[in-house]
Amino acid sequence: MLRSVKVNLDDDDDTAWVDSGSTIGELYHAIAERSKIHAFPAGVCHSVGVGGHFSGGGYGNMMRMFGLSVDHVLDAIIVDAQGRVLDRKLMGEDLFWAIRGGGGASFGVVVSWKIRLVPVPEVVTVFRVERTLEQGATDVVHKWQYVADKLHDGLFIRVVLSSVKRKGVKTIRAKFNALFLGNSQELLGVMNKSFPELGLVAEQCIEMSWIDSVLFWDNYPVGTSVDVLLQRHNTQEKYLKKKSDYVQQPISKTGLEGIWNKMMELEKPVLALNPYGGKMGEISDVETPFPPRAGNIYKIQYSVTWKEEGEDVANRYLDRIRRLYDYMTPYVSSSPRSSYINYRDVDIGVNGPGNASYAEARVWGKKYFKRNFDRLVEVKTKVDPSNFFRYEQSIPSLASGLRIMSE
């Protein structure tokens, strides 16, 4: 089932081979079995598959210190359109570049990945602090925008925003979830200096191992066995829609208040704000196909879930998240309005399962990949000219000899 994980910590190698069928949780569990001071900078949802996560860039709560998962991929095994089994040396650097964030399924079947592990302290610190509008959430979120990407690189503070009812009255709840690669005393020093507006106190800081912090971020109670990371399905089946944006200038308090009103009107969509800065600002936007690096303060993840059956119900929820996304247009990146490939969004353009022309695909391709899109098309045309590997929003293959014109 392509679920093997082999961790190597011999001779200062600090690497692992992980099959694409493994989950992030299985990878984390295997690392923790071998070491208390090694980790990997991937996502916080443990049931996500490694193959799709890596091939789309794959971010997590250590990206400000270490970058993305694909920034630590050293080799890979892929089966190409001709049925050949290729490693990095045999596939060549262009294809190896493309599968690390360009959506690997456009180019072949990536069987496994060799990754470089990263060092973490034996003790890390987490916290979860909530503020409503009545508790000054607007001021705190506004300040967060100015500091979140400039804090200590080992500190990642995500803000999750949702519309809730308190005593029958609608309000906005801002939940600040954090991971700090250090102890609580160090964390309090950083927060008191750079972000005192949150009002963090020692009692809210929880020290634990890195692997236990994975469980905390996946919303398990403190003390849960790490073996839950081996469970491949940890939630009830439900419907889900995600969209994404990037913010490059802080939103004013007036702007935030307008967003709160729209969220309370629509009720269901949830926003998660993920800070950039640190290592993300140091890596070139052409190092991998994943371009959102320097210049972004934070990424927005829009999410809506529902359990009810029926097309009418689905359309109602989809309409809510689309309306919120449209409302956010003045506050996010433009020319293009960028999106994250792992939240694949057919709302931004698709023309059938893999049948889009270059011009049609360019509409969404530039949103996901910016200037890297044309290089991805060139790689696709070279390694899979017949477009054998195709799906909605897959990278298109150009006819032989057709040159991509630059803007």
Short mmCIF file of C-alpha atoms in Angstrom, two decimals:
data_model
loop_
_atom_site.label_atom_id
_atom_site.label_comp_id
_atom_site.label_asym_id
_atom_site.label_seq_id
_atom_site.Cartn_x
_atom_site.Cartn_y
_atom_site.Cartn_z
CA MET A 1 0.00 0.00 0.00
CA LEU A 2 3.04 2.27 -0.30
CA ARG A 3 3.00 3.16 3.40
CA SER A 4 6.56 2.42 4.47
CA VAL A 5 8.54 4.93 6.56
CA LYS A 6 12.26 4.32 7.09
CA VAL A 7 14.05 6.77 9.37
CA ASN A 8 17.85 6.96 9.26
CA LEU A 9 19.68 8.76 12.06
CA ASP A 10 23.07 7.13 11.55
CA ASP A 11 26.32 8.99 10.82
CA ASP A 12 24.61 12.40 11.12
CA ASP A 13 22.49 11.56 8.07
CA ASP A 14 19.16 12.51 9.69
CA THR A 15 16.98 11.50 6.75
CA ALA A 16 13.97 9.31 6.05
CA TRP A 17 12.34 7.60 3.09
CA VAL A 18 8.55 7.86 3.26
CA ASP A 19 6.09 6.34 0.79
CA SER A 20 3.40 8.53 -0.73
CA GLY A 21 0.64 6.38 0.76
CA SER A 22 1.73 7.16 4.30
CA THR A 23 -0.03 9.82 6.32
CA ILE A 24 1.69 12.74 7.97
CA GLY A 25 0.79 11.18 11.30
CA GLU A 26 2.51 7.91 10.40
CA LEU A 27 5.62 9.85 9.39
CA TYR A 28 5.65 11.85 12.64
CA HIS A 29 5.10 8.70 14.71
CA ALA A 30 8.03 6.93 13.04
CA ILE A 31 10.33 9.90 13.66
CA ALA A 32 9.30 10.14 17.32
CA GLU A 33 10.00 6.43 17.84
CA ARG A 34 13.61 7.07 16.91
CA SER A 35 14.34 10.50 18.37
CA LYS A 36 13.10 13.20 20.72
CA ILE A 37 15.12 15.92 18.98
CA HIS A 38 14.15 15.38 15.34
CA ALA A 39 11.00 16.41 13.48
CA PHE A 40 9.75 17.31 10.01
CA PRO A 41 8.11 20.61 8.96
CA ALA A 42 4.87 19.35 7.43
CA GLY A 43 1.18 19.87 8.19
CA VAL A 44 -0.85 19.82 11.41
CA CYS A 45 -3.65 17.48 10.22
CA HIS A 46 -2.22 14.02 10.80
CA SER A 47 -4.58 12.06 8.53
CA VAL A 48 -3.45 13.93 5.38
CA GLY A 49 -1.53 11.79 2.90
CA VAL A 50 2.17 12.48 2.40
CA GLY A 51 2.10 12.27 -1.40
CA GLY A 52 -0.43 15.00 -2.04
CA HIS A 53 0.84 17.15 0.81
CA PHE A 54 4.44 17.19 -0.42
CA SER A 55 3.64 17.57 -4.12
CA GLY A 56 1.57 20.68 -3.41
CA GLY A 57 4.17 22.40 -1.24
CA GLY A 58 2.97 21.26 2.17
CA TYR A 59 3.15 23.87 4.94
CA GLY A 60 2.88 23.52 8.71
CA ASN A 61 3.50 25.29 11.98
CA MET A 62 7.30 25.17 11.71
CA MET A 63 7.51 26.88 8.32
CA ARG A 64 8.78 30.15 9.78
CA MET A 65 11.82 28.29 11.13
CA PHE A 66 12.35 25.68 8.43
CA GLY A 67 10.23 26.51 5.38
CA LEU A 68 7.96 24.02 3.62
CA SER A 69 8.05 20.24 3.53
CA VAL A 70 9.33 20.34 -0.07
CA ASP A 71 12.26 22.53 0.95
CA HIS A 72 13.58 19.39 2.68
CA VAL A 73 12.97 16.80 -0.05
CA LEU A 74 16.31 15.32 -1.17
CA ASP A 75 15.23 12.62 -3.61
CA ALA A 76 12.13 10.88 -4.91
CA ILE A 77 11.05 7.79 -6.82
CA ILE A 78 8.60 8.39 -9.66
CA VAL A 79 6.96 6.23 -12.33
CA ASP A 80 6.71 8.31 -15.49
CA ALA A 81 4.32 8.16 -18.46
CA GLN A 82 6.53 5.54 -20.13
CA GLY A 83 6.41 3.28 -17.09
CA ARG A 84 10.01 3.94 -16.10
CA VAL A 85 10.99 4.02 -12.42
CA LEU A 86 13.21 7.05 -11.88
CA ASP A 87 15.09 8.56 -8.97
CA ARG A 88 16.36 12.14 -8.84
CA LYS A 89 19.44 11.39 -10.92
CA LEU A 90 17.50 9.58 -13.64
CA MET A 91 14.53 11.96 -13.77
CA GLY A 92 16.73 15.08 -13.96
CA GLU A 93 16.58 18.33 -12.05
CA ASP A 94 13.71 19.86 -14.05
CA LEU A 95 11.27 17.08 -13.18
CA PHE A 96 12.58 16.90 -9.62
CA TRP A 97 11.92 20.64 -9.34
CA ALA A 98 8.39 20.27 -10.75
CA ILE A 99 7.13 17.56 -8.38
CA ARG A 100 8.19 19.55 -5.29
CA GLY A 101 5.19 21.88 -5.21
CA GLY A 102 3.90 21.75 -8.78
CA GLY A 103 1.32 19.05 -8.15
CA GLY A 104 3.19 15.79 -8.67
CA ALA A 105 0.24 13.95 -10.23
CA SER A 106 0.61 16.01 -13.41
CA PHE A 107 3.96 14.39 -14.15
CA GLY A 108 3.77 10.79 -12.96
CA VAL A 109 3.20 8.62 -9.92
CA VAL A 110 5.52 9.68 -7.11
CA VAL A 111 6.05 6.49 -5.12
CA SER A 112 8.27 7.71 -2.29
CA TRP A 113 10.27 10.67 -1.02
CA LYS A 114 13.62 11.05 0.70
CA ILE A 115 13.43 13.87 3.24
CA ARG A 116 15.87 15.67 5.52
CA LEU A 117 14.74 15.80 9.13
CA VAL A 118 15.11 18.98 11.18
CA PRO A 119 16.32 19.52 14.76
CA VAL A 120 13.89 20.47 17.52
CA PRO A 121 14.47 21.00 21.25
CA GLU A 122 13.33 18.32 23.70
CA VAL A 123 10.89 20.85 25.15
CA VAL A 124 8.60 23.04 23.06
CA THR A 125 5.75 25.25 24.26
CA VAL A 126 2.19 25.63 23.01
CA PHE A 127 -0.75 27.81 23.93
CA ARG A 128 -4.32 28.43 22.85
CA VAL A 129 -5.85 31.79 23.78
CA GLU A 130 -9.30 33.03 22.76
CA ARG A 131 -10.63 36.57 22.45
CA THR A 132 -14.10 37.72 21.38
CA LEU A 133 -15.02 41.15 20.07
CA GLU A 134 -16.17 42.08 23.55
CA GLN A 135 -12.70 41.12 24.84
CA GLY A 136 -10.86 43.31 22.34
CA ALA A 137 -10.34 40.78 19.54
CA THR A 138 -10.24 43.47 16.84
CA ASP A 139 -7.32 45.30 18.45
CA VAL A 140 -5.40 42.06 19.07
CA VAL A 141 -5.89 40.71 15.54
CA HIS A 142 -4.96 44.10 14.10
CA LYS A 143 -1.71 44.11 16.08
CA TRP A 144 -1.03 40.46 15.18
CA GLN A 145 -0.83 41.46 11.53
CA TYR A 146 2.10 43.75 12.27
CA VAL A 147 4.15 41.32 14.35
CA ALA A 148 3.27 37.72 13.40
CA ASP A 149 5.71 37.55 10.46
CA LYS A 150 8.48 39.35 12.40
CA LEU A 151 8.47 37.43 15.68
CA HIS A 152 11.15 34.92 16.70
CA ASP A 153 11.42 32.45 13.80
CA GLY A 154 10.65 29.60 16.18
CA LEU A 155 7.25 31.07 17.07
CA PHE A 156 4.22 30.38 14.90
CA ILE A 157 0.88 31.91 15.93
CA ARG A 158 -2.13 30.96 13.85
CA VAL A 159 -5.39 32.91 14.27
CA VAL A 160 -8.65 31.03 13.69
CA LEU A 161 -11.66 33.32 13.23
CA SER A 162 -15.26 32.17 13.44
CA SER A 163 -18.75 33.56 14.02
CA VAL A 164 -20.25 32.29 17.27
CA LYS A 165 -23.15 33.09 19.57
CA ARG A 166 -22.60 34.09 23.18
CA LYS A 167 -25.77 34.41 25.27
CA GLY A 168 -27.78 34.59 22.06
CA VAL A 169 -25.70 37.41 20.57
CA LYS A 170 -23.48 36.95 17.53
CA THR A 171 -19.82 37.77 17.90
CA ILE A 172 -16.46 36.86 16.42
CA ARG A 173 -14.12 34.50 18.25
CA ALA A 174 -10.40 34.81 17.53
CA LYS A 175 -8.49 31.74 18.64
CA PHE A 176 -4.69 32.18 18.83
CA ASN A 177 -2.94 28.80 18.49
CA ALA A 178 0.83 28.79 18.92
CA LEU A 179 3.90 26.57 18.74
CA PHE A 180 7.21 27.84 20.10
CA LEU A 181 10.43 25.88 19.65
CA GLY A 182 11.67 26.59 23.15
CA ASN A 183 10.55 26.66 26.78
CA SER A 184 7.79 28.77 28.31
CA GLN A 185 10.15 31.26 29.94
CA GLU A 186 11.72 32.06 26.57
CA LEU A 187 8.28 32.30 24.99
CA LEU A 188 6.99 34.74 27.59
CA GLY A 189 10.04 36.91 27.02
CA VAL A 190 9.32 37.04 23.29
CA MET A 191 5.62 37.74 23.78
CA ASN A 192 6.05 40.42 26.45
CA LYS A 193 8.47 42.25 24.20
CA SER A 194 6.80 41.91 20.82
CA PHE A 195 3.13 41.03 21.34
CA PRO A 196 1.99 42.10 24.83
CA GLU A 197 -1.47 42.92 23.45
CA LEU A 198 -2.42 39.24 23.63
CA GLY A 199 -1.84 39.27 27.39
CA LEU A 200 -0.24 35.82 27.50
CA VAL A 201 0.53 34.58 31.02
CA ALA A 202 2.56 31.64 32.29
CA GLU A 203 -0.53 29.58 33.19
CA GLN A 204 -1.55 29.52 29.53
CA CYS A 205 1.78 28.07 28.36
CA ILE A 206 2.12 24.28 28.17
CA GLU A 207 5.55 22.68 27.81
CA MET A 208 5.74 19.31 26.06
CA SER A 209 7.69 17.31 23.49
CA TRP A 210 7.41 18.13 19.80
CA ILE A 211 5.42 14.96 19.09
CA ASP A 212 2.93 15.85 21.84
CA SER A 213 2.60 19.32 20.30
CA VAL A 214 1.44 17.60 17.10
CA LEU A 215 -1.47 16.14 19.06
CA PHE A 216 -2.24 19.49 20.69
CA TRP A 217 -2.43 21.16 17.29
CA ASP A 218 -4.67 18.37 16.03
CA ASN A 219 -7.05 19.20 18.92
CA TYR A 220 -6.42 16.13 21.07
CA PRO A 221 -6.45 16.52 24.88
CA VAL A 222 -3.07 16.89 26.54
CA GLY A 223 -1.84 13.43 27.54
CA THR A 224 -3.33 11.57 24.56
CA SER A 225 -1.21 8.66 23.36
CA VAL A 226 0.87 9.38 20.27
CA ASP A 227 -0.50 6.14 18.80
CA VAL A 228 -3.57 8.07 17.65
CA LEU A 229 -1.33 9.40 14.89
CA LEU A 230 -1.56 5.95 13.32
CA GLN A 231 -5.33 6.33 12.88
CA ARG A 232 -5.94 7.24 9.26
CA HIS A 233 -9.48 8.56 9.79
CA ASN A 234 -9.98 10.73 12.85
CA THR A 235 -13.17 12.62 12.03
CA GLN A 236 -16.69 11.80 10.94
CA GLU A 237 -17.32 11.92 7.23
CA LYS A 238 -18.38 15.41 6.18
CA TYR A 239 -18.40 17.79 3.25
CA LEU A 240 -15.72 20.42 2.97
CA LYS A 241 -14.78 23.37 0.80
CA LYS A 242 -11.61 25.42 1.16
CA LYS A 243 -10.35 28.53 -0.58
CA SER A 244 -7.23 30.60 0.01
CA ASP A 245 -5.68 34.04 -0.22
CA TYR A 246 -2.47 35.88 0.65
CA VAL A 247 -2.33 39.19 2.52
CA GLN A 248 0.55 41.55 1.79
CA GLN A 249 -0.57 44.68 3.66
CA PRO A 250 -2.20 44.78 7.12
CA ILE A 251 -5.95 45.23 7.07
CA SER A 252 -7.18 48.32 8.95
CA LYS A 253 -9.39 48.06 12.00
CA THR A 254 -12.26 49.44 9.93
CA GLY A 255 -11.58 46.76 7.34
CA LEU A 256 -11.52 44.04 10.00
CA GLU A 257 -14.82 45.26 11.43
CA GLY A 258 -16.38 44.99 7.97
CA ILE A 259 -15.06 41.43 7.68
CA TRP A 260 -16.53 40.58 11.08
CA ASN A 261 -19.94 41.85 9.97
CA LYS A 262 -19.80 39.81 6.78
CA MET A 263 -18.77 36.68 8.72
CA MET A 264 -21.62 37.11 11.19
CA GLU A 265 -24.03 37.60 8.29
CA LEU A 266 -22.84 34.40 6.58
CA GLU A 267 -22.32 32.53 9.89
CA LYS A 268 -20.64 29.35 8.69
CA PRO A 269 -17.25 30.08 7.00
CA VAL A 270 -14.13 29.97 9.20
CA LEU A 271 -10.93 31.89 8.49
CA ALA A 272 -7.48 30.65 9.54
CA LEU A 273 -4.63 33.16 9.29
CA ASN A 274 -1.18 31.56 8.97
CA PRO A 275 1.84 33.85 9.41
CA TYR A 276 4.76 34.00 7.01
CA GLY A 277 8.18 35.61 7.54
CA GLY A 278 11.30 33.89 8.81
CA LYS A 279 12.60 31.16 6.50
CA MET A 280 9.69 31.69 4.12
CA GLY A 281 11.10 35.10 3.24
CA GLU A 282 14.61 33.78 2.64
CA ILE A 283 13.90 31.17 -0.05
CA SER A 284 13.57 32.32 -3.67
CA ASP A 285 10.11 32.07 -5.23
CA VAL A 286 11.61 30.00 -8.05
CA GLU A 287 13.53 27.54 -5.85
CA THR A 288 10.47 25.27 -6.05
CA PRO A 289 7.20 25.73 -8.00
CA PHE A 290 5.62 27.12 -4.80
CA PRO A 291 5.98 30.93 -5.21
CA PRO A 292 4.33 32.60 -2.17
CA ARG A 293 7.46 33.45 -0.21
CA ALA A 294 8.78 36.94 0.60
CA GLY A 295 6.28 39.79 0.60
CA ASN A 296 3.41 37.90 2.20
CA ILE A 297 2.39 38.67 5.77
CA TYR A 298 0.03 35.73 6.08
CA LYS A 299 -2.05 33.19 4.19
CA ILE A 300 -5.82 33.00 4.65
CA GLN A 301 -7.53 29.62 4.62
CA TYR A 302 -11.30 29.86 4.11
CA SER A 303 -13.18 26.76 5.20
CA VAL A 304 -16.78 25.64 5.36
CA THR A 305 -18.03 22.19 6.42
CA TRP A 306 -21.43 20.56 6.55
CA LYS A 307 -22.96 17.13 7.16
CA GLU A 308 -26.38 17.44 5.54
CA GLU A 309 -27.07 15.65 2.26
CA GLY A 310 -28.41 17.21 -0.90
CA GLU A 311 -27.29 19.46 -3.74
CA ASP A 312 -29.38 22.39 -2.53
CA VAL A 313 -27.74 22.25 0.90
CA ALA A 314 -24.27 22.05 -0.66
CA ASN A 315 -24.95 25.01 -2.91
CA ARG A 316 -26.11 27.06 0.07
CA TYR A 317 -22.85 26.47 1.94
CA LEU A 318 -20.74 26.96 -1.17
CA ASP A 319 -22.48 30.26 -1.80
CA ARG A 320 -21.53 31.47 1.69
CA ILE A 321 -17.81 30.81 1.31
CA ARG A 322 -17.79 32.28 -2.20
CA ARG A 323 -19.49 35.45 -0.98
CA LEU A 324 -16.94 35.86 1.80
CA TYR A 325 -14.11 35.24 -0.68
CA ASP A 326 -15.53 37.90 -3.01
CA TYR A 327 -15.87 40.34 -0.12
CA MET A 328 -12.16 39.92 0.72
CA THR A 329 -10.98 41.03 -2.73
CA PRO A 330 -9.76 44.53 -1.69
CA TYR A 331 -7.63 43.16 1.14
CA VAL A 332 -5.62 40.41 -0.55
CA SER A 333 -3.00 39.94 -3.25
CA SER A 334 -3.81 40.92 -6.81
CA SER A 335 -2.40 40.60 -10.35
CA PRO A 336 -2.72 37.71 -9.81
CA ARG A 337 -4.88 37.01 -6.81
CA SER A 338 -2.82 34.08 -5.57
CA SER A 339 -4.15 30.74 -4.33
CA TYR A 340 -2.63 27.68 -2.66
CA ILE A 341 -2.50 24.60 -4.91
CA ASN A 342 -3.27 22.15 -2.08
CA TYR A 343 -6.61 23.88 -1.57
CA ARG A 344 -7.42 23.20 -5.20
CA ASP A 345 -10.22 25.55 -6.13
CA VAL A 346 -12.20 24.89 -9.31
CA ASP A 347 -14.00 28.20 -8.75
CA ILE A 348 -10.98 29.99 -10.22
CA GLY A 349 -11.14 28.23 -13.58
CA VAL A 350 -11.26 24.72 -15.01
CA ASN A 351 -12.15 23.24 -18.39
CA GLY A 352 -12.82 19.57 -17.92
CA PRO A 353 -10.56 16.84 -16.51
CA GLY A 354 -7.19 17.72 -17.98
CA ASN A 355 -8.52 19.10 -21.27
CA ALA A 356 -7.73 22.76 -20.71
CA SER A 357 -5.70 24.57 -23.33
CA TYR A 358 -2.62 26.50 -22.30
CA ALA A 359 -4.56 29.77 -22.41
CA GLU A 360 -7.41 28.33 -20.30
CA ALA A 361 -5.08 26.69 -17.81
CA ARG A 362 -3.06 29.87 -17.49
CA VAL A 363 -6.03 31.52 -15.73
CA TRP A 364 -5.66 29.31 -12.66
CA GLY A 365 -2.02 28.37 -13.30
CA LYS A 366 -0.80 31.91 -12.66
CA LYS A 367 -2.81 32.10 -9.46
CA TYR A 368 -1.17 28.97 -8.07
CA PHE A 369 2.32 29.27 -9.52
CA LYS A 370 2.85 32.81 -10.86
CA ARG A 371 5.89 32.86 -13.18
CA ASN A 372 6.66 29.23 -12.35
CA PHE A 373 3.61 28.09 -14.33
CA ASP A 374 5.34 28.40 -17.70
CA ARG A 375 8.29 26.32 -16.51
CA LEU A 376 5.88 23.66 -15.23
CA VAL A 377 4.23 23.56 -18.66
CA GLU A 378 7.62 23.14 -20.30
CA VAL A 379 8.50 20.24 -17.98
CA LYS A 380 5.10 18.63 -18.56
CA THR A 381 5.48 18.90 -22.32
CA LYS A 382 8.90 17.25 -22.13
CA VAL A 383 8.11 14.36 -19.77
CA ASP A 384 4.44 13.68 -20.66
CA PRO A 385 3.77 15.12 -24.14
CA SER A 386 0.64 12.99 -24.66
CA ASN A 387 -0.90 14.34 -21.41
CA PHE A 388 -1.37 10.83 -20.00
CA PHE A 389 -1.49 12.16 -16.42
CA ARG A 390 -4.41 14.58 -16.33
CA TYR A 391 -7.18 15.73 -14.04
CA GLU A 392 -9.02 18.94 -13.22
CA GLN A 393 -6.44 21.73 -13.18
CA SER A 394 -3.52 19.47 -14.11
CA ILE A 395 -0.56 21.09 -15.85
CA PRO A 396 -1.24 21.07 -19.62
CA SER A 397 1.10 19.67 -22.28
CA LEU A 398 1.81 21.83 -25.31
CA ALA A 399 2.08 20.53 -28.87
CA SER A 400 5.68 19.81 -29.89
CA GLY A 401 7.52 22.93 -30.93
CA LEU A 402 4.90 25.39 -29.62
CA ARG A 403 6.74 28.08 -27.72
CA ILE A 404 5.36 29.68 -24.56
CA MET A 405 5.16 33.41 -25.00
CA SER A 406 6.13 35.50 -22.00
CA GLU A 407 3.91 38.30 -20.79
#
